[in-house]
Tab-separated table of C-alpha atoms and ligand atoms in Angstrom:
chain	number	residue	atom	x	y	z
A	1409	UNK	CA	-167.889	41.571	-113.244
A	1410	UNK	CA	-166.118	43.892	-110.919
A	1411	UNK	CA	-168.592	45.654	-108.043
A	1412	UNK	CA	-168.788	46.015	-104.507
A	1413	UNK	CA	-169.876	42.686	-103.985
A	1414	UNK	CA	-166.629	40.919	-105.406
A	1415	UNK	CA	-164.249	42.892	-105.169
A	1416	UNK	CA	-162.502	45.293	-102.962
A	1417	UNK	CA	-160.473	48.323	-103.998
A	1418	UNK	CA	-160.498	49.799	-101.168
A	1419	UNK	CA	-157.803	48.776	-98.112
A	1420	UNK	CA	-160.382	50.640	-95.305
A	1421	UNK	CA	-163.173	48.315	-97.035
A	1422	UNK	CA	-161.604	45.344	-97.294
A	1423	UNK	CA	-160.256	45.761	-93.195
A	1424	UNK	CA	-163.533	46.890	-91.958
A	1425	UNK	CA	-164.441	43.299	-94.169
A	1426	UNK	CA	-162.284	41.312	-91.729
A	1427	UNK	CA	-162.825	42.810	-88.990
A	1428	UNK	CA	-159.335	41.465	-87.659
A	1429	UNK	CA	-156.466	43.274	-85.722
A	1430	UNK	CA	-154.389	41.392	-86.843
A	1431	UNK	CA	-154.880	43.204	-90.079
A	1432	UNK	CA	-155.512	45.831	-88.928
A	1433	UNK	CA	-151.980	45.864	-87.115
A	1434	UNK	CA	-150.424	44.768	-90.432
A	1435	UNK	CA	-151.665	47.682	-92.265
A	1436	UNK	CA	-151.055	50.527	-89.345
A	1437	UNK	CA	-147.319	49.219	-89.863
A	1438	UNK	CA	-147.142	48.444	-93.592
A	1439	UNK	CA	-149.979	49.299	-95.189
A	1440	UNK	CA	-148.834	51.800	-98.741
A	1441	UNK	CA	-152.845	53.143	-98.761
A	1442	UNK	CA	-151.710	55.708	-97.592
A	1443	UNK	CA	-148.787	56.809	-99.236
A	1444	UNK	CA	-148.816	56.481	-102.291
A	1445	UNK	CA	-152.869	58.081	-103.477
A	1446	UNK	CA	-152.298	57.279	-107.103
A	1447	UNK	CA	-150.462	54.055	-107.428
A	1448	UNK	CA	-149.076	51.794	-110.591
A	1449	UNK	CA	-150.764	48.976	-109.128
A	1450	UNK	CA	-153.542	49.553	-107.158
A	1451	UNK	CA	-154.710	47.890	-104.323
A	1452	UNK	CA	-157.949	44.439	-105.562
A	1453	UNK	CA	-158.999	41.889	-103.362
A	1454	UNK	CA	-162.017	39.694	-104.402
A	1455	UNK	CA	-164.026	39.079	-101.587
A	1456	UNK	CA	-162.727	35.209	-101.428
A	1457	UNK	CA	-159.687	35.575	-100.834
A	1458	UNK	CA	-160.828	37.719	-98.315
A	1459	UNK	CA	-162.512	35.330	-96.731
A	1460	UNK	CA	-160.015	32.755	-97.709
A	1461	UNK	CA	-158.295	35.469	-95.424
A	1462	UNK	CA	-160.868	35.812	-92.405
A	1463	UNK	CA	-160.917	31.170	-92.278
A	1464	UNK	CA	-157.635	30.861	-92.620
A	1465	UNK	CA	-154.843	29.343	-89.998
A	1466	UNK	CA	-151.706	31.599	-90.533
A	1467	UNK	CA	-154.226	34.938	-92.309
A	1468	UNK	CA	-151.046	37.142	-92.200
A	1469	UNK	CA	-149.455	34.767	-95.343
A	1470	UNK	CA	-152.335	35.345	-97.193
A	1471	UNK	CA	-153.137	38.794	-96.482
A	1472	UNK	CA	-148.568	40.042	-97.087
A	1473	UNK	CA	-149.963	38.704	-100.911
A	1474	UNK	CA	-152.310	41.071	-101.362
A	1475	UNK	CA	-151.469	44.181	-99.184
A	1476	UNK	CA	-149.929	46.668	-100.874
A	1477	UNK	CA	-147.017	47.577	-98.122
A	1478	UNK	CA	-143.870	50.186	-97.542
A	1479	UNK	CA	-141.817	47.731	-98.414
A	1480	UNK	CA	-142.853	48.131	-102.367
A	1481	UNK	CA	-141.484	52.029	-102.034
A	1482	UNK	CA	-137.680	50.627	-102.360
A	1483	UNK	CA	-135.334	50.858	-105.113
A	1484	UNK	CA	-133.218	47.726	-104.614
A	1485	UNK	CA	-130.445	47.717	-107.187
A	1486	UNK	CA	-131.338	44.084	-109.269
A	1487	UNK	CA	-134.601	44.676	-109.146
A	1488	UNK	CA	-136.412	45.665	-111.869
A	1489	UNK	CA	-139.397	46.939	-114.618
A	1490	UNK	CA	-139.458	44.023	-116.843
A	1491	UNK	CA	-137.606	40.981	-115.120
A	1492	UNK	CA	-138.387	38.085	-116.930
A	1493	UNK	CA	-137.300	39.244	-120.568
A	1494	UNK	CA	-141.292	39.729	-121.205
A	1495	UNK	CA	-139.962	43.390	-123.792
A	1496	UNK	CA	-138.002	41.866	-126.094
A	1497	UNK	CA	-139.728	38.641	-126.648
A	1498	UNK	CA	-143.080	40.244	-128.023
A	1499	UNK	CA	-143.636	39.123	-130.824
A	1500	UNK	CA	-146.843	41.093	-131.450
A	1501	UNK	CA	-149.515	43.234	-128.020
A	1502	UNK	CA	-149.913	40.138	-126.957
A	1503	UNK	CA	-147.674	37.023	-128.258
A	1504	UNK	CA	-144.986	36.706	-126.231
A	1505	UNK	CA	-142.071	34.213	-127.997
A	1506	UNK	CA	-139.577	33.481	-125.494
A	1507	UNK	CA	-139.425	29.573	-126.199
A	1508	UNK	CA	-139.105	26.610	-129.307
A	1509	UNK	CA	-142.224	26.298	-130.762
A	1510	UNK	CA	-144.035	27.524	-127.940
A	1511	UNK	CA	-146.291	30.907	-127.152
A	1512	UNK	CA	-147.363	33.057	-124.897
A	1513	UNK	CA	-150.367	35.097	-124.965
A	1514	UNK	CA	-150.803	38.491	-123.092
A	1515	UNK	CA	-155.101	38.723	-123.516
A	1516	UNK	CA	-155.843	40.937	-120.293
A	1517	UNK	CA	-153.694	43.148	-117.997
A	1518	UNK	CA	-156.979	42.562	-115.312
A	1519	UNK	CA	-156.945	39.781	-112.612
A	1520	UNK	CA	-158.964	38.198	-109.647
A	1521	UNK	CA	-156.284	40.623	-106.892
A	1522	UNK	CA	-153.106	41.991	-107.743
A	1523	UNK	CA	-150.457	40.614	-105.889
A	1524	UNK	CA	-147.216	42.651	-104.584
A	1525	UNK	CA	-145.023	39.469	-106.194
A	1526	UNK	CA	-145.985	40.464	-109.676
A	1527	UNK	CA	-143.702	40.578	-112.303
A	1528	UNK	CA	-145.271	41.606	-114.609
A	1529	UNK	CA	-146.955	44.709	-112.199
A	1530	UNK	CA	-144.643	47.036	-114.904
A	1531	UNK	CA	-145.434	45.487	-117.143
A	1532	UNK	CA	-146.815	47.780	-119.750
A	1533	UNK	CA	-150.634	46.398	-120.754
A	1534	UNK	CA	-151.992	47.510	-123.974
A	1535	UNK	CA	-155.715	48.089	-124.264
A	1536	UNK	CA	-155.652	45.731	-127.179
A	1537	UNK	CA	-159.044	46.241	-129.509
A	1538	UNK	CA	-159.129	42.196	-131.569
A	1539	UNK	CA	-156.697	39.495	-129.352
A	1540	UNK	CA	-158.510	37.001	-131.127
A	1541	UNK	CA	-157.956	38.082	-134.615
A	1542	UNK	CA	-154.058	39.398	-133.163
A	1543	UNK	CA	-153.263	36.049	-132.680
A	1544	UNK	CA	-154.866	33.885	-135.254
A	1545	UNK	CA	-152.838	36.373	-137.486
A	1546	UNK	CA	-149.668	35.297	-136.107
A	1547	UNK	CA	-150.254	31.209	-136.116
A	1548	UNK	CA	-150.884	31.438	-139.725
A	1549	UNK	CA	-147.375	32.996	-139.872
A	1550	UNK	CA	-146.084	30.542	-136.982
A	1551	UNK	CA	-147.255	26.839	-138.057
A	1552	UNK	CA	-144.331	25.216	-136.485
A	1553	UNK	CA	-146.229	26.824	-132.790
A	1554	UNK	CA	-147.226	23.504	-130.353
A	1555	UNK	CA	-148.738	25.077	-127.697
A	1556	UNK	CA	-150.076	28.242	-126.733
A	1557	UNK	CA	-149.934	30.098	-123.316
A	1558	UNK	CA	-152.922	31.938	-121.876
A	1559	UNK	CA	-152.048	34.257	-119.419
A	1560	UNK	CA	-152.195	38.499	-119.040
A	1561	UNK	CA	-153.252	38.929	-116.184
A	1562	UNK	CA	-155.392	36.349	-115.689
A	1563	UNK	CA	-157.111	35.471	-118.738
A	1564	UNK	CA	-160.288	33.634	-117.407
A	1565	UNK	CA	-161.461	37.325	-116.355
A	1566	UNK	CA	-162.718	37.841	-119.495
A	1567	UNK	CA	-166.079	37.684	-120.638
A	1568	UNK	CA	-167.126	33.896	-122.088
A	1569	UNK	CA	-167.635	35.908	-125.160
A	1570	UNK	CA	-163.844	37.352	-125.388
A	1571	UNK	CA	-162.628	33.928	-123.785
A	1572	UNK	CA	-164.871	32.167	-126.403
A	1573	UNK	CA	-163.535	34.029	-129.152
A	1574	UNK	CA	-159.820	33.721	-128.522
A	1575	UNK	CA	-159.689	29.411	-127.250
A	1576	UNK	CA	-162.029	29.230	-130.598
A	1577	UNK	CA	-159.280	31.869	-133.076
A	1578	UNK	CA	-156.360	29.205	-131.329
A	1579	UNK	CA	-158.210	26.018	-132.423
A	1580	UNK	CA	-158.429	27.013	-135.899
A	1581	UNK	CA	-155.244	26.026	-136.741
A	1582	UNK	CA	-154.548	22.642	-136.258
A	1583	UNK	CA	-150.499	22.387	-136.052
A	1584	UNK	CA	-151.960	24.113	-131.891
A	1585	UNK	CA	-152.163	20.187	-130.210
A	1586	UNK	CA	-152.093	22.021	-126.552
A	1587	UNK	CA	-153.062	24.889	-124.896
A	1588	UNK	CA	-152.690	25.590	-121.897
A	1589	UNK	CA	-153.638	28.886	-118.993
A	1590	UNK	CA	-152.215	29.343	-116.253
A	1591	UNK	CA	-155.570	31.651	-113.207
A	1592	UNK	CA	-154.184	31.851	-110.746
A	1593	UNK	CA	-158.657	32.028	-110.422
A	1594	UNK	CA	-159.812	29.143	-109.252
A	1595	UNK	CA	-158.866	30.355	-105.897
A	1596	UNK	CA	-159.090	34.033	-105.795
A	1597	UNK	CA	-162.696	34.704	-108.204
A	1598	UNK	CA	-163.649	31.292	-108.551
A	1599	UNK	CA	-166.712	32.354	-109.547
A	1600	UNK	CA	-165.107	34.725	-112.609
A	1601	UNK	CA	-164.565	30.329	-113.352
A	1602	UNK	CA	-167.311	28.996	-113.024
A	1603	UNK	CA	-168.471	31.309	-115.964
A	1604	UNK	CA	-166.585	29.429	-118.266
A	1605	UNK	CA	-167.630	26.538	-117.047
A	1606	UNK	CA	-169.314	25.504	-121.150
A	1607	UNK	CA	-166.283	25.953	-122.396
A	1608	UNK	CA	-163.573	23.919	-121.029
A	1609	UNK	CA	-165.078	21.105	-119.852
A	1610	UNK	CA	-165.856	21.480	-123.464
A	1611	UNK	CA	-161.432	21.641	-124.614
A	1612	UNK	CA	-160.112	18.565	-124.134
A	1613	UNK	CA	-161.849	17.476	-126.846
A	1614	UNK	CA	-160.124	20.163	-129.526
A	1615	UNK	CA	-156.770	20.358	-127.292
A	1616	UNK	CA	-154.229	18.575	-125.029
A	1617	UNK	CA	-155.390	21.250	-121.673
A	1618	UNK	CA	-153.753	21.710	-118.618
A	1619	UNK	CA	-154.096	24.102	-116.831
A	1620	UNK	CA	-151.331	25.807	-113.987
A	1621	UNK	CA	-152.290	27.390	-111.588
A	1622	UNK	CA	-150.893	29.106	-109.033
A	1623	UNK	CA	-151.849	29.009	-105.839
A	1624	UNK	CA	-149.176	29.264	-103.714
A	1625	UNK	CA	-150.473	28.502	-99.435
A	1626	UNK	CA	-152.263	26.226	-98.314
A	1627	UNK	CA	-154.968	28.042	-96.896
A	1628	UNK	CA	-155.446	29.484	-100.666
A	1629	UNK	CA	-157.166	25.929	-101.337
A	1630	UNK	CA	-161.192	25.442	-100.446
A	1631	UNK	CA	-164.373	23.436	-100.683
A	1632	UNK	CA	-164.722	25.303	-104.164
A	1633	UNK	CA	-161.078	24.795	-105.247
A	1634	UNK	CA	-161.771	21.430	-104.463
A	1635	UNK	CA	-165.361	21.819	-107.018
A	1636	UNK	CA	-163.513	23.786	-109.091
A	1637	UNK	CA	-160.779	21.511	-109.768
A	1638	UNK	CA	-162.869	18.148	-109.955
A	1639	UNK	CA	-165.208	19.078	-112.378
A	1640	UNK	CA	-162.696	20.456	-114.424
A	1641	UNK	CA	-159.707	16.553	-113.284
A	1642	UNK	CA	-163.213	15.374	-114.506
A	1643	UNK	CA	-163.068	17.283	-118.167
A	1644	UNK	CA	-160.405	15.295	-118.968
A	1645	UNK	CA	-157.939	18.128	-117.650
A	1646	UNK	CA	-154.188	18.081	-116.649
A	1647	UNK	CA	-153.784	20.135	-113.494
A	1648	UNK	CA	-150.662	21.687	-112.721
A	1649	UNK	CA	-149.992	24.245	-109.833
A	1650	UNK	CA	-146.896	26.895	-109.951
A	1651	UNK	CA	-146.419	28.373	-107.109
A	1652	UNK	CA	-143.741	31.038	-105.725
A	1653	UNK	CA	-141.284	31.381	-101.920
A	1654	UNK	CA	-141.712	34.381	-100.910
A	1655	UNK	CA	-140.620	35.548	-97.561
A	1656	UNK	CA	-143.776	35.209	-95.268
A	1657	UNK	CA	-146.122	33.311	-96.692
A	1658	UNK	CA	-144.327	29.651	-97.879
A	1659	UNK	CA	-140.925	30.309	-96.607
A	1660	UNK	CA	-140.571	27.460	-94.587
A	1661	UNK	CA	-140.792	22.951	-94.946
A	1662	UNK	CA	-144.591	23.043	-92.791
A	1663	UNK	CA	-146.166	25.969	-95.645
A	1664	UNK	CA	-144.164	24.326	-97.956
A	1665	UNK	CA	-145.595	20.443	-96.885
A	1666	UNK	CA	-148.754	21.129	-96.797
A	1667	UNK	CA	-149.211	23.268	-99.656
A	1668	UNK	CA	-148.279	20.216	-101.703
A	1669	UNK	CA	-150.481	17.847	-99.180
A	1670	UNK	CA	-152.992	19.656	-99.714
A	1671	UNK	CA	-152.442	20.654	-103.821
A	1672	UNK	CA	-152.338	16.557	-104.394
A	1673	UNK	CA	-155.114	15.984	-102.419
A	1674	UNK	CA	-157.309	18.197	-104.740
A	1675	UNK	CA	-156.209	16.651	-107.327
A	1676	UNK	CA	-153.177	19.211	-108.988
A	1677	UNK	CA	-149.803	18.170	-108.912
A	1678	UNK	CA	-147.054	20.932	-107.850
A	1679	UNK	CA	-145.522	21.370	-110.747
A	1680	UNK	CA	-142.793	24.188	-110.234
A	1681	UNK	CA	-141.850	26.201	-107.177
A	1682	UNK	CA	-140.321	29.878	-108.589
A	1683	UNK	CA	-137.517	31.131	-106.714
A	1684	UNK	CA	-138.825	35.719	-106.906
A	1685	UNK	CA	-138.880	37.096	-110.182
A	1686	UNK	CA	-136.590	40.307	-109.657
A	1687	UNK	CA	-139.740	43.035	-110.663
A	1688	UNK	CA	-139.188	46.675	-109.253
A	1689	UNK	CA	-141.066	46.434	-105.703
A	1690	UNK	CA	-141.220	42.745	-104.474
A	1691	UNK	CA	-137.279	42.254	-102.783
A	1692	UNK	CA	-138.634	41.838	-99.698
A	1693	UNK	CA	-140.515	38.614	-100.460
A	1694	UNK	CA	-136.496	37.694	-101.738
A	1695	UNK	CA	-135.322	34.042	-100.221
A	1696	UNK	CA	-132.397	33.867	-101.070
A	1697	UNK	CA	-131.066	30.821	-103.295
A	1698	UNK	CA	-128.482	29.159	-100.365
A	1699	UNK	CA	-131.990	28.960	-98.676
A	1700	UNK	CA	-135.062	27.936	-101.435
A	1701	UNK	CA	-132.477	24.540	-101.735
A	1702	UNK	CA	-132.266	24.157	-98.949
A	1703	UNK	CA	-135.684	24.293	-97.768
A	1704	UNK	CA	-136.415	22.222	-101.216
A	1705	UNK	CA	-133.925	20.129	-99.429
A	1706	UNK	CA	-135.762	19.264	-96.509
A	1707	UNK	CA	-139.123	18.676	-98.454
A	1708	UNK	CA	-137.777	15.740	-100.706
A	1709	UNK	CA	-137.139	14.289	-97.370
A	1710	UNK	CA	-141.190	14.280	-96.438
A	1711	UNK	CA	-142.517	13.336	-100.056
A	1712	UNK	CA	-142.755	11.169	-102.752
A	1713	UNK	CA	-140.637	12.986	-105.899
A	1714	UNK	CA	-144.012	13.497	-107.681
A	1715	UNK	CA	-144.632	15.839	-104.830
A	1716	UNK	CA	-141.877	17.833	-104.727
A	1717	UNK	CA	-142.554	21.187	-107.605
A	1718	UNK	CA	-138.760	21.440	-108.892
A	1719	UNK	CA	-137.234	24.935	-108.249
A	1720	UNK	CA	-136.802	26.807	-110.347
A	1721	UNK	CA	-135.340	30.124	-111.681
A	1722	UNK	CA	-136.595	32.748	-114.748
A	1723	UNK	CA	-132.968	34.256	-116.177
A	1724	UNK	CA	-134.306	36.966	-118.769
A	1725	UNK	CA	-133.472	35.580	-122.196
A	1726	UNK	CA	-132.247	31.112	-121.587
A	1727	UNK	CA	-134.532	29.206	-123.830
A	1728	UNK	CA	-136.125	26.869	-120.492
A	1729	UNK	CA	-136.662	27.706	-116.537
A	1730	UNK	CA	-133.524	27.275	-115.344
A	1731	UNK	CA	-133.083	24.561	-112.267
A	1732	UNK	CA	-131.642	25.796	-109.113
B	986	LIG	S1	-152.769	37.049	-110.315
B	986	LIG	FE1	-150.359	36.242	-111.459
B	986	LIG	S2	-150.451	38.002	-113.426
B	986	LIG	FE2	-152.904	38.866	-112.129
B	986	LIG	S3	-151.725	40.200	-109.869
B	986	LIG	FE3	-151.571	37.770	-109.860
B	986	LIG	S4	-148.641	36.978	-110.252
B	986	LIG	FE4	-149.517	38.966	-111.090
């Protein structure tokens, strides 16, 4: 699945491919590569995302999302390994339940790229040999659960066979009426989304099917994401986006309004704008709450209400997301 044609694992190869002075300068001033040869959360970037950076009007913003920097080494008070309380909410090796009658499946540790702001960058992913059976066994005894959320990692990085097996194991439970998939692959690895298309087209006949994309910047959307979203929408999927407010990436009125409008032009409703989860090593992406509120208030004056995402924070142990 991952090979040198589709992903970069070496920063030097990635920078050679970009052939852009700004990227080399950014890396020289900030990249971690020569500081930490065995990082816990190593660099990974897809060729598709590298191409988006090449074409971007705002390439440094996208670069910041995926290029390791020295800032990640800083220990900052309040930034922890499990910022959203995944571990205390764990019900099995792969099931997390925080909210009433809904459950989240950590289906894989694999992603299309490694986002430097990731809230699960320190998560102790298990190598789970049989996720489908574990999920099925758990749902057998939790018949009040009506929505299952596939998360990870990125669930669409599963092989077509493993993904189908997981979905089939959930579909065996009539109590589950809604299947939600959280993914960055439409902008990171559209090729991997395409390999699931036969099944993705079938799913709306079996579940209320919701795909939540994680897009943070308008330059991450291109003709390939537009095609994918159009096909999903035509098949009956509800398409929502949740982004994260990130310093140096999307913390301006113009960037946020442009993102929301472009999402809508591709059939996706901006749903959540998350305040940064306080994972160790991400503090340099933080936008303070007052600034975040002021930004979203301005965005509200520029866009119709249905295009203004809800500004929220996830607080460990709370029974819902907390509006700001
Ligand atoms: S795709 Fe999601 S889970 Fe994967 S590295 Fe990015 S933020 Fe983390």
